Amino acid sequence: MPDQSPPSPTPELFSWEFAANPYPAYAWLREHAPVHRTKLPSGVDAWLVTRYADARRTLADNRLSKNPAHHDEGAHAKGRTGIPGERQADLMTHLLNIDPPDHTRLRRLVSKAFTPRRVAEFAPRVQELTDDLIDRFTANGSGTADLIHDFAFPLPIHAICDLLGVPREDQDDFRDWAGMMIRHGGGPRGGVARSVKKMRGYLAELIHRKREALSAEPAPGEDLISGLIRASDHGEHLTENEAAAMAFILLFAGFETTVNLIGNGTYALLTHPGERERLQRALAAGDRGLLETGVEELLRYDGPVELATWRFATEPVVIGGQRVETGDPVLVVLAAADRDPERFDGPDTLDLARRDNQHLGYGHGIHYCLGASLARLEGQTALATLLTRLPDLKLAADPDDLRWRGGLIMRGLRTLPVEFSPPPTGQG
């Protein structure tokens, strides 16, 4: 006789245990409730989309707006979606909060200042930052480090600050504000909002100074904020508010995602020694092909962005057979979609050589991540350099003892303690 037992109860979502390993719960949702309405920790009710095919369609559906004005709840609740403090700091006009035609105009303007060529020219600086950070945490001779605090966090914050044109003497302030955002990402929103307000004030002043000093023609390697100010399309320039919002979101989205890519990626390699040794052999042979496919696989397997950012239905929409009403918030669960067995063979297996890997880690459609090429560069540089310079790197904690941050959108470790043989004196 067929099994008549009812399905197991809906797993608890957003607990600390769930944060440590959400994938069994997502597998349950994909099978039993692929488009699932739930109450988020903030108190907002939202739909979670967990199957790959539904997720990909949803990400590209223009009936789902990025503008929080379409949220059906009262104004008091709208502050519970998006980045804490961005509304009060007048930072709402960035690419994650707007729709065409404004989105089309702003993305076109920003893209002119954020080209793959600019990122490629930035590669030597990323390598320099990577080597400098490894030099610092290996210099004390202890053979131990916290790879989040000592490496994965400072690398992207200094890289994005350099790319934006934040002076070196001000970057420690940005590191403090960014640290506040990460530490409070899953808890009280006030700490994040205060950091956002400080960052907004600084960016307004910096943009004003750069606008005043802007030369008639761009200099080679001009920083991104100057490029944003200069960018124009049919004579139309970014306003200072738009430039500040764009600089803010590039910083906000560009550092925490990369912190988690490096942290989650290193953790995955350290807990899959066969795949890690396979990559080390390829790097030693001068073959970077496995590094390139490997970073894409790490993005799919345990990526830095667990849920895509907020969308709001502008009319009734049917997703995966489920009717979503006008004004309902919709969150696409990238972490669930990227382990969908209907799309990926052996989705719970880490395979650095995986070829058929159209993961959704950078999104899909018109909101595809603008900084994907920079994230790839930083992830590849960080992992290759770590594995090459510290070949016996190993985890210095029981995986069950590691804590994951409890934020809604991002997925990342709080700490990643490691051990390694200190390099000989004079070699970093």
CSV table of C-alpha atoms in Angstrom, one decimal:
chain,number,residue,atom,x,y,z
A,1,MET,CA,0.0,0.0,0.0
A,2,PRO,CA,1.2,3.6,-0.6
A,3,ASP,CA,2.5,5.5,2.3
A,4,GLN,CA,-0.5,7.3,3.9
A,5,SER,CA,1.4,9.1,6.6
A,6,PRO,CA,1.1,12.9,6.5
A,7,PRO,CA,4.1,15.0,5.6
A,8,SER,CA,6.4,16.0,8.4
A,9,PRO,CA,5.5,19.3,10.0
A,10,THR,CA,6.8,22.5,8.4
A,11,PRO,CA,10.4,23.0,9.7
A,12,GLU,CA,11.2,25.9,11.9
A,13,LEU,CA,12.7,28.7,9.9
A,14,PHE,CA,15.1,31.5,10.9
A,15,SER,CA,16.2,29.9,14.2
A,16,TRP,CA,19.9,29.7,15.1
A,17,GLU,CA,19.9,26.0,14.2
A,18,PHE,CA,18.3,26.8,10.9
A,19,ALA,CA,21.1,29.5,10.3
A,20,ALA,CA,23.8,26.9,10.8
A,21,ASN,CA,22.3,24.6,8.1
A,22,PRO,CA,19.2,25.8,6.3
A,23,TYR,CA,19.4,23.2,3.5
A,24,PRO,CA,17.3,20.4,4.9
A,25,ALA,CA,14.5,22.9,5.6
A,26,TYR,CA,14.8,24.3,2.1
A,27,ALA,CA,14.6,20.7,0.7
A,28,TRP,CA,11.4,20.2,2.6
A,29,LEU,CA,9.9,23.4,1.3
A,30,ARG,CA,10.9,22.6,-2.3
A,31,GLU,CA,9.0,19.3,-2.0
A,32,HIS,CA,6.0,20.2,0.1
A,33,ALA,CA,5.5,24.0,-0.1
A,34,PRO,CA,7.6,25.5,-2.9
A,35,VAL,CA,5.9,28.9,-2.6
A,36,HIS,CA,5.5,29.3,1.1
A,37,ARG,CA,4.0,32.2,3.1
A,38,THR,CA,5.7,32.8,6.4
A,39,LYS,CA,6.2,35.4,9.1
A,40,LEU,CA,9.7,36.8,9.0
A,41,PRO,CA,11.6,37.7,12.2
A,42,SER,CA,10.8,41.3,11.5
A,43,GLY,CA,7.1,40.5,11.7
A,44,VAL,CA,6.5,41.0,8.0
A,45,ASP,CA,4.6,38.2,6.1
A,46,ALA,CA,6.3,37.2,2.9
A,47,TRP,CA,6.3,34.5,0.2
A,48,LEU,CA,9.4,32.3,-0.1
A,49,VAL,CA,10.1,30.9,-3.6
A,50,THR,CA,12.3,27.8,-3.4
A,51,ARG,CA,12.3,25.9,-6.7
A,52,TYR,CA,14.9,26.8,-9.4
A,53,ALA,CA,12.4,27.2,-12.3
A,54,ASP,CA,10.0,29.3,-10.2
A,55,ALA,CA,12.9,31.4,-8.8
A,56,ARG,CA,14.4,32.2,-12.2
A,57,ARG,CA,11.0,33.2,-13.6
A,58,THR,CA,10.2,35.3,-10.5
A,59,LEU,CA,13.5,37.2,-10.6
A,60,ALA,CA,12.7,38.3,-14.2
A,61,ASP,CA,9.0,39.0,-13.7
A,62,ASN,CA,8.3,42.7,-14.2
A,63,ARG,CA,5.0,42.4,-12.3
A,64,LEU,CA,7.2,42.2,-9.2
A,65,SER,CA,8.5,45.6,-8.2
A,66,LYS,CA,11.6,46.4,-6.3
A,67,ASN,CA,10.0,49.6,-5.0
A,68,PRO,CA,8.9,49.3,-1.4
A,69,ALA,CA,6.1,51.8,-2.1
A,70,HIS,CA,4.2,48.8,-3.5
A,71,HIS,CA,4.3,47.0,-0.2
A,72,ASP,CA,0.7,46.5,1.0
A,73,GLU,CA,1.4,47.1,4.7
A,74,GLY,CA,1.1,50.5,6.3
A,75,ALA,CA,3.9,53.0,6.4
A,76,HIS,CA,4.9,51.9,9.8
A,77,ALA,CA,5.8,48.5,8.5
A,78,LYS,CA,7.7,49.5,5.4
A,79,GLY,CA,10.8,50.3,7.4
A,80,ARG,CA,11.1,46.6,8.2
A,81,THR,CA,12.0,45.8,4.6
A,82,GLY,CA,15.3,46.7,2.8
A,83,ILE,CA,18.4,48.1,4.5
A,84,PRO,CA,17.8,49.6,8.0
A,85,GLY,CA,18.1,53.4,7.9
A,86,GLU,CA,18.2,53.9,4.2
A,87,ARG,CA,14.9,55.7,4.1
A,88,GLN,CA,15.8,58.1,6.9
A,89,ALA,CA,19.2,58.7,5.3
A,90,ASP,CA,17.7,59.6,1.9
A,91,LEU,CA,19.4,56.6,0.2
A,92,MET,CA,16.4,54.9,-1.4
A,93,THR,CA,17.2,55.8,-5.0
A,94,HIS,CA,19.6,52.9,-5.7
A,95,LEU,CA,19.3,50.0,-8.0
A,96,LEU,CA,17.9,47.6,-5.5
A,97,ASN,CA,14.8,49.8,-4.8
A,98,ILE,CA,13.7,51.1,-8.2
A,99,ASP,CA,12.1,49.8,-11.4
A,100,PRO,CA,12.3,50.8,-15.1
A,101,PRO,CA,12.6,53.4,-16.5
A,102,ASP,CA,14.5,54.9,-13.6
A,103,HIS,CA,16.4,51.6,-13.0
A,104,THR,CA,17.3,51.4,-16.7
A,105,ARG,CA,18.7,55.0,-16.7
A,106,LEU,CA,20.7,54.6,-13.5
A,107,ARG,CA,22.1,51.2,-14.3
A,108,ARG,CA,23.2,52.5,-17.7
A,109,LEU,CA,24.9,55.5,-16.1
A,110,VAL,CA,26.6,53.4,-13.4
A,111,SER,CA,27.7,50.7,-15.8
A,112,LYS,CA,29.8,53.2,-17.7
A,113,ALA,CA,31.8,53.7,-14.5
A,114,PHE,CA,31.9,50.0,-13.5
A,115,THR,CA,33.1,48.1,-16.6
A,116,PRO,CA,34.9,44.8,-16.8
A,117,ARG,CA,37.9,46.6,-18.1
A,118,ARG,CA,38.0,48.8,-14.9
A,119,VAL,CA,37.8,45.7,-12.8
A,120,ALA,CA,40.6,43.9,-14.8
A,121,GLU,CA,42.8,47.0,-14.3
A,122,PHE,CA,42.1,46.7,-10.6
A,123,ALA,CA,43.4,43.1,-10.3
A,124,PRO,CA,47.0,44.0,-9.2
A,125,ARG,CA,45.6,46.1,-6.3
A,126,VAL,CA,43.4,43.2,-5.2
A,127,GLN,CA,46.4,40.9,-5.3
A,128,GLU,CA,48.4,43.5,-3.3
A,129,LEU,CA,45.7,43.8,-0.6
A,130,THR,CA,45.4,40.0,-0.4
A,131,ASP,CA,49.1,39.5,0.1
A,132,ASP,CA,49.4,42.3,2.6
A,133,LEU,CA,46.6,40.9,4.8
A,134,ILE,CA,48.2,37.4,4.7
A,135,ASP,CA,51.5,39.0,5.6
A,136,ARG,CA,49.9,40.6,8.6
A,137,PHE,CA,48.2,37.7,10.1
A,138,THR,CA,51.1,35.3,9.6
A,139,ALA,CA,53.7,37.8,11.0
A,140,ASN,CA,53.0,37.0,14.6
A,141,GLY,CA,54.2,33.4,14.2
A,142,SER,CA,51.3,31.9,16.1
A,143,GLY,CA,50.1,29.9,13.1
A,144,THR,CA,46.5,30.8,13.9
A,145,ALA,CA,44.0,33.4,12.6
A,146,ASP,CA,40.4,34.2,12.4
A,147,LEU,CA,40.0,34.3,8.6
A,148,ILE,CA,36.8,36.4,8.8
A,149,HIS,CA,38.2,39.2,11.0
A,150,ASP,CA,41.8,39.0,9.7
A,151,PHE,CA,41.2,38.4,6.0
A,152,ALA,CA,37.7,38.0,4.5
A,153,PHE,CA,36.3,41.2,6.1
A,154,PRO,CA,39.1,43.7,5.5
A,155,LEU,CA,39.9,42.6,1.9
A,156,PRO,CA,36.6,43.6,0.2
A,157,ILE,CA,36.1,46.7,2.3
A,158,HIS,CA,39.5,48.1,1.4
A,159,ALA,CA,39.1,47.0,-2.2
A,160,ILE,CA,35.7,48.6,-2.7
A,161,CYS,CA,36.9,51.8,-0.9
A,162,ASP,CA,39.8,52.0,-3.3
A,163,LEU,CA,37.6,51.4,-6.3
A,164,LEU,CA,35.1,54.1,-5.1
A,165,GLY,CA,37.9,56.5,-4.3
A,166,VAL,CA,37.6,56.7,-0.5
A,167,PRO,CA,40.9,58.2,0.7
A,168,ARG,CA,43.1,55.7,2.5
A,169,GLU,CA,43.1,57.8,5.7
A,170,ASP,CA,39.3,57.5,5.8
A,171,GLN,CA,39.0,53.8,5.2
A,172,ASP,CA,39.2,52.7,8.8
A,173,ASP,CA,36.0,54.7,9.4
A,174,PHE,CA,34.3,52.7,6.6
A,175,ARG,CA,35.6,49.5,8.1
A,176,ASP,CA,34.0,50.4,11.5
A,177,TRP,CA,30.7,51.3,9.9
A,178,ALA,CA,30.7,48.2,7.8
A,179,GLY,CA,31.6,46.1,10.8
A,180,MET,CA,28.6,47.6,12.7
A,181,MET,CA,26.3,46.6,9.7
A,182,ILE,CA,27.5,43.0,9.8
A,183,ARG,CA,27.5,42.6,13.6
A,184,HIS,CA,23.9,43.9,13.8
A,185,GLY,CA,22.6,42.4,10.6
A,186,GLY,CA,20.5,39.8,12.3
A,187,GLY,CA,19.6,41.8,15.4
A,188,PRO,CA,18.5,45.3,16.3
A,189,ARG,CA,18.2,47.4,13.2
A,190,GLY,CA,19.2,50.6,15.1
A,191,GLY,CA,22.9,49.8,15.0
A,192,VAL,CA,22.8,49.4,11.3
A,193,ALA,CA,20.8,52.6,10.8
A,194,ARG,CA,23.3,54.7,12.8
A,195,SER,CA,26.1,53.4,10.6
A,196,VAL,CA,24.1,54.0,7.5
A,197,LYS,CA,23.5,57.6,8.6
A,198,LYS,CA,27.2,58.2,9.3
A,199,MET,CA,28.1,56.7,5.9
A,200,ARG,CA,25.5,58.9,4.2
A,201,GLY,CA,27.0,62.0,5.7
A,202,TYR,CA,30.5,61.1,4.7
A,203,LEU,CA,29.5,60.2,1.1
A,204,ALA,CA,27.7,63.5,0.6
A,205,GLU,CA,30.8,65.4,1.7
A,206,LEU,CA,33.1,63.2,-0.4
A,207,ILE,CA,31.0,63.5,-3.5
A,208,HIS,CA,30.8,67.3,-3.1
A,209,ARG,CA,34.6,67.5,-2.8
A,210,LYS,CA,35.2,65.3,-5.8
A,211,ARG,CA,32.6,67.2,-7.9
A,212,GLU,CA,34.5,70.4,-7.1
A,213,ALA,CA,37.8,68.9,-8.0
A,214,LEU,CA,36.7,67.1,-11.2
A,215,SER,CA,38.9,67.7,-14.2
A,216,ALA,CA,37.6,68.3,-17.7
A,217,GLU,CA,38.8,64.9,-18.9
A,218,PRO,CA,39.0,61.6,-16.9
A,219,ALA,CA,42.5,60.6,-15.7
A,220,PRO,CA,43.7,57.0,-16.2
A,221,GLY,CA,42.3,54.8,-13.5
A,222,GLU,CA,39.8,57.4,-12.3
A,223,ASP,CA,37.9,56.3,-9.2
A,224,LEU,CA,34.3,55.1,-9.3
A,225,ILE,CA,32.7,58.0,-7.5
A,226,SER,CA,34.4,60.5,-9.9
A,227,GLY,CA,33.1,58.2,-12.7
A,228,LEU,CA,29.6,58.3,-11.3
A,229,ILE,CA,29.7,62.1,-11.1
A,230,ARG,CA,31.0,62.3,-14.7
A,231,ALA,CA,28.7,59.6,-16.1
A,232,SER,CA,26.1,61.1,-18.4
A,233,ASP,CA,23.5,59.8,-20.8
A,234,HIS,CA,22.1,62.2,-23.4
A,235,GLY,CA,23.2,65.0,-21.2
A,236,GLU,CA,21.6,63.6,-18.1
A,237,HIS,CA,23.8,63.4,-15.0
A,238,LEU,CA,23.3,61.6,-11.7
A,239,THR,CA,22.1,64.0,-9.0
A,240,GLU,CA,24.2,64.1,-5.8
A,241,ASN,CA,21.5,62.1,-4.0
A,242,GLU,CA,21.6,59.5,-6.7
A,243,ALA,CA,25.4,59.4,-6.7
A,244,ALA,CA,25.4,59.0,-2.9
A,245,ALA,CA,22.8,56.2,-3.0
A,246,MET,CA,24.7,54.4,-5.8
A,247,ALA,CA,28.0,54.7,-4.0
A,248,PHE,CA,26.3,53.5,-0.8
A,249,ILE,CA,24.7,50.4,-2.4
A,250,LEU,CA,27.9,49.5,-4.3
A,251,LEU,CA,29.7,49.6,-0.9
A,252,PHE,CA,27.0,47.9,1.0
A,253,ALA,CA,26.4,45.1,-1.5
A,254,GLY,CA,30.0,44.9,-2.6
A,255,PHE,CA,31.6,44.2,0.7
A,256,GLU,CA,29.4,41.8,2.7
A,257,THR,CA,28.7,39.5,-0.3
A,258,THR,CA,32.4,39.1,-0.8
A,259,VAL,CA,33.2,38.7,2.9
A,260,ASN,CA,30.7,35.7,2.8
A,261,LEU,CA,32.0,34.4,-0.6
A,262,ILE,CA,35.6,34.2,0.8
A,263,GLY,CA,34.5,32.9,4.2
A,264,ASN,CA,31.9,30.4,3.1
A,265,GLY,CA,34.1,29.3,0.2
A,266,THR,CA,37.2,28.7,2.4
A,267,TYR,CA,35.0,26.8,4.9
A,268,ALA,CA,33.6,24.6,2.2
A,269,LEU,CA,37.1,23.8,0.9
A,270,LEU,CA,38.4,23.1,4.4
A,271,THR,CA,35.5,20.7,5.1
A,272,HIS,CA,35.9,19.0,1.6
A,273,PRO,CA,39.6,18.0,1.7
A,274,GLY,CA,39.4,16.1,-1.6
A,275,GLU,CA,38.1,19.1,-3.5
A,276,ARG,CA,40.6,21.4,-1.8
A,277,GLU,CA,43.5,19.2,-2.7
A,278,ARG,CA,42.3,18.9,-6.2
A,279,LEU,CA,42.3,22.7,-6.5
A,280,GLN,CA,45.7,23.0,-4.9
A,281,ARG,CA,47.1,20.6,-7.5
A,282,ALA,CA,45.6,22.5,-10.3
A,283,LEU,CA,47.0,25.8,-9.0
A,284,ALA,CA,50.5,24.3,-8.5
A,285,ALA,CA,50.4,23.2,-12.1
A,286,GLY,CA,49.5,26.7,-13.3
A,287,ASP,CA,45.9,25.7,-14.3
A,288,ARG,CA,43.4,28.3,-13.2
A,289,GLY,CA,40.4,26.6,-15.0
A,290,LEU,CA,39.4,24.7,-11.9
A,291,LEU,CA,39.7,27.9,-9.8
A,292,GLU,CA,37.2,29.6,-12.2
A,293,THR,CA,34.6,26.8,-12.2
A,294,GLY,CA,35.3,26.2,-8.5
A,295,VAL,CA,34.4,29.8,-7.4
A,296,GLU,CA,31.1,29.4,-9.4
A,297,GLU,CA,30.4,26.1,-7.6
A,298,LEU,CA,31.1,27.6,-4.2
A,299,LEU,CA,28.6,30.3,-5.1
A,300,ARG,CA,26.0,27.7,-5.9
A,301,TYR,CA,26.8,25.3,-3.1
A,302,ASP,CA,26.8,27.7,-0.1
A,303,GLY,CA,26.7,31.2,-1.6
A,304,PRO,CA,26.9,34.6,0.2
A,305,VAL,CA,23.4,35.7,-0.6
A,306,GLU,CA,20.7,33.3,0.8
A,307,LEU,CA,17.6,35.2,-0.3
A,308,ALA,CA,17.3,37.7,-3.1
A,309,THR,CA,16.3,41.2,-2.1
A,310,TRP,CA,12.7,42.2,-1.7
A,311,ARG,CA,10.1,42.2,-4.4
A,312,PHE,CA,6.5,43.3,-4.2
A,313,ALA,CA,3.6,42.2,-6.4
A,314,THR,CA,2.0,45.1,-8.4
A,315,GLU,CA,-0.9,42.9,-9.4
A,316,PRO,CA,-2.1,39.3,-8.5
A,317,VAL,CA,0.6,36.9,-9.7
A,318,VAL,CA,0.6,33.1,-9.8
A,319,ILE,CA,4.0,31.6,-8.8
A,320,GLY,CA,4.4,27.9,-8.8
A,321,GLY,CA,0.7,27.4,-8.7
A,322,GLN,CA,0.3,29.8,-5.8
A,323,ARG,CA,-1.7,33.0,-6.1
A,324,VAL,CA,0.2,36.0,-4.7
A,325,GLU,CA,-1.9,39.1,-4.1
A,326,THR,CA,-1.2,42.7,-5.0
A,327,GLY,CA,1.3,44.2,-2.5
A,328,ASP,CA,2.5,40.9,-1.1
A,329,PRO,CA,6.3,40.8,-0.5
A,330,VAL,CA,8.1,38.0,-2.3
A,331,LEU,CA,11.6,36.6,-1.5
A,332,VAL,CA,13.4,34.3,-3.8
A,333,VAL,CA,15.4,31.8,-1.8
A,334,LEU,CA,18.6,31.5,-3.9
A,335,ALA,CA,20.1,29.0,-1.5
A,336,ALA,CA,17.2,26.7,-2.1
A,337,ALA,CA,16.9,27.2,-5.8
A,338,ASP,CA,20.7,26.5,-6.3
A,339,ARG,CA,20.3,23.0,-4.7
A,340,ASP,CA,17.2,22.0,-6.6
A,341,PRO,CA,17.7,18.4,-7.8
A,342,GLU,CA,15.3,19.2,-10.8
A,343,ARG,CA,18.1,21.5,-12.1
A,344,PHE,CA,21.4,20.3,-10.7
A,345,ASP,CA,22.8,16.7,-10.6
A,346,GLY,CA,23.9,15.9,-7.1
A,347,PRO,CA,23.0,19.3,-5.8
A,348,ASP,CA,24.3,18.6,-2.3
A,349,THR,CA,27.7,17.5,-3.6
A,350,LEU,CA,30.5,20.1,-3.9
A,351,ASP,CA,32.1,19.5,-7.4
A,352,LEU,CA,34.6,22.3,-8.3
A,353,ALA,CA,34.7,21.1,-11.9
A,354,ARG,CA,30.9,21.4,-12.4
A,355,ARG,CA,30.2,22.7,-15.9
A,356,ASP,CA,26.4,22.9,-16.1
A,357,ASN,CA,26.2,25.5,-13.4
A,358,GLN,CA,23.8,28.4,-14.2
A,359,HIS,CA,23.4,29.2,-10.5
A,360,LEU,CA,21.4,32.2,-9.3
A,361,GLY,CA,24.0,33.5,-6.9
A,362,TYR,CA,24.3,36.8,-8.7
A,363,GLY,CA,20.5,37.0,-9.4
A,364,HIS,CA,18.9,37.0,-12.9
A,365,GLY,CA,17.2,39.5,-15.2
A,366,ILE,CA,17.6,43.2,-15.1
A,367,HIS,CA,18.8,43.1,-11.4
A,368,TYR,CA,21.7,40.7,-12.1
A,369,CYS,CA,24.5,41.8,-9.8
A,370,LEU,CA,26.4,44.7,-11.3
A,371,GLY,CA,29.5,43.8,-9.3
A,372,ALA,CA,29.7,40.2,-10.3
A,373,SER,CA,33.0,40.6,-12.1
A,374,LEU,CA,34.6,42.3,-9.1
A,375,ALA,CA,33.3,39.6,-6.7
A,376,ARG,CA,34.7,36.9,-9.0
A,377,LEU,CA,38.1,38.6,-9.1
A,378,GLU,CA,38.3,39.0,-5.3
A,379,GLY,CA,37.0,35.5,-4.6
A,380,GLN,CA,39.4,33.8,-7.1
A,381,THR,CA,42.4,35.9,-5.9
A,382,ALA,CA,41.7,35.4,-2.2
A,383,LEU,CA,41.2,31.6,-2.4
A,384,ALA,CA,44.1,31.0,-4.8
A,385,THR,CA,46.5,33.0,-2.7
A,386,LEU,CA,45.4,31.4,0.6
A,387,LEU,CA,45.8,27.9,-0.7
A,388,THR,CA,49.1,28.6,-2.4
A,389,ARG,CA,50.8,30.5,0.5
A,390,LEU,CA,49.3,28.4,3.3
A,391,PRO,CA,49.1,24.9,1.8
A,392,ASP,CA,48.4,23.2,5.1
A,393,LEU,CA,45.6,25.5,6.2
A,394,LYS,CA,43.1,23.7,8.3
A,395,LEU,CA,40.0,24.4,10.4
A,396,ALA,CA,40.8,25.1,14.1
A,397,ALA,CA,37.3,24.4,15.4
A,398,ASP,CA,34.6,21.8,15.3
A,399,PRO,CA,32.2,22.8,12.5
A,400,ASP,CA,29.3,22.3,14.9
A,401,ASP,CA,30.7,25.1,17.1
A,402,LEU,CA,30.9,27.7,14.4
A,403,ARG,CA,28.2,30.4,14.5
A,404,TRP,CA,26.5,31.8,11.5
A,405,ARG,CA,25.1,35.3,11.4
A,406,GLY,CA,21.3,35.4,11.6
A,407,GLY,CA,20.5,38.0,9.0
A,408,LEU,CA,17.7,37.5,6.4
A,409,ILE,CA,19.4,38.2,3.1
A,410,MET,CA,23.0,37.3,3.6
A,411,ARG,CA,24.6,34.0,4.7
A,412,GLY,CA,28.0,34.1,6.4
A,413,LEU,CA,30.1,32.9,9.3
A,414,ARG,CA,30.8,35.1,12.3
A,415,THR,CA,34.3,33.6,12.7
A,416,LEU,CA,36.5,31.1,10.9
A,417,PRO,CA,39.4,30.0,13.1
A,418,VAL,CA,42.2,28.3,11.2
A,419,GLU,CA,45.7,26.9,11.8
A,420,PHE,CA,48.6,26.8,9.5
A,421,SER,CA,52.4,26.4,9.5
A,422,PRO,CA,53.9,29.9,9.8
A,423,PRO,CA,55.9,30.7,6.6
A,424,PRO,CA,59.7,30.9,7.0
A,425,THR,CA,61.0,34.3,7.9
A,426,GLY,CA,61.3,36.6,4.9
A,427,GLN,CA,58.5,34.8,3.0
A,428,GLY,CA,55.6,36.8,4.3
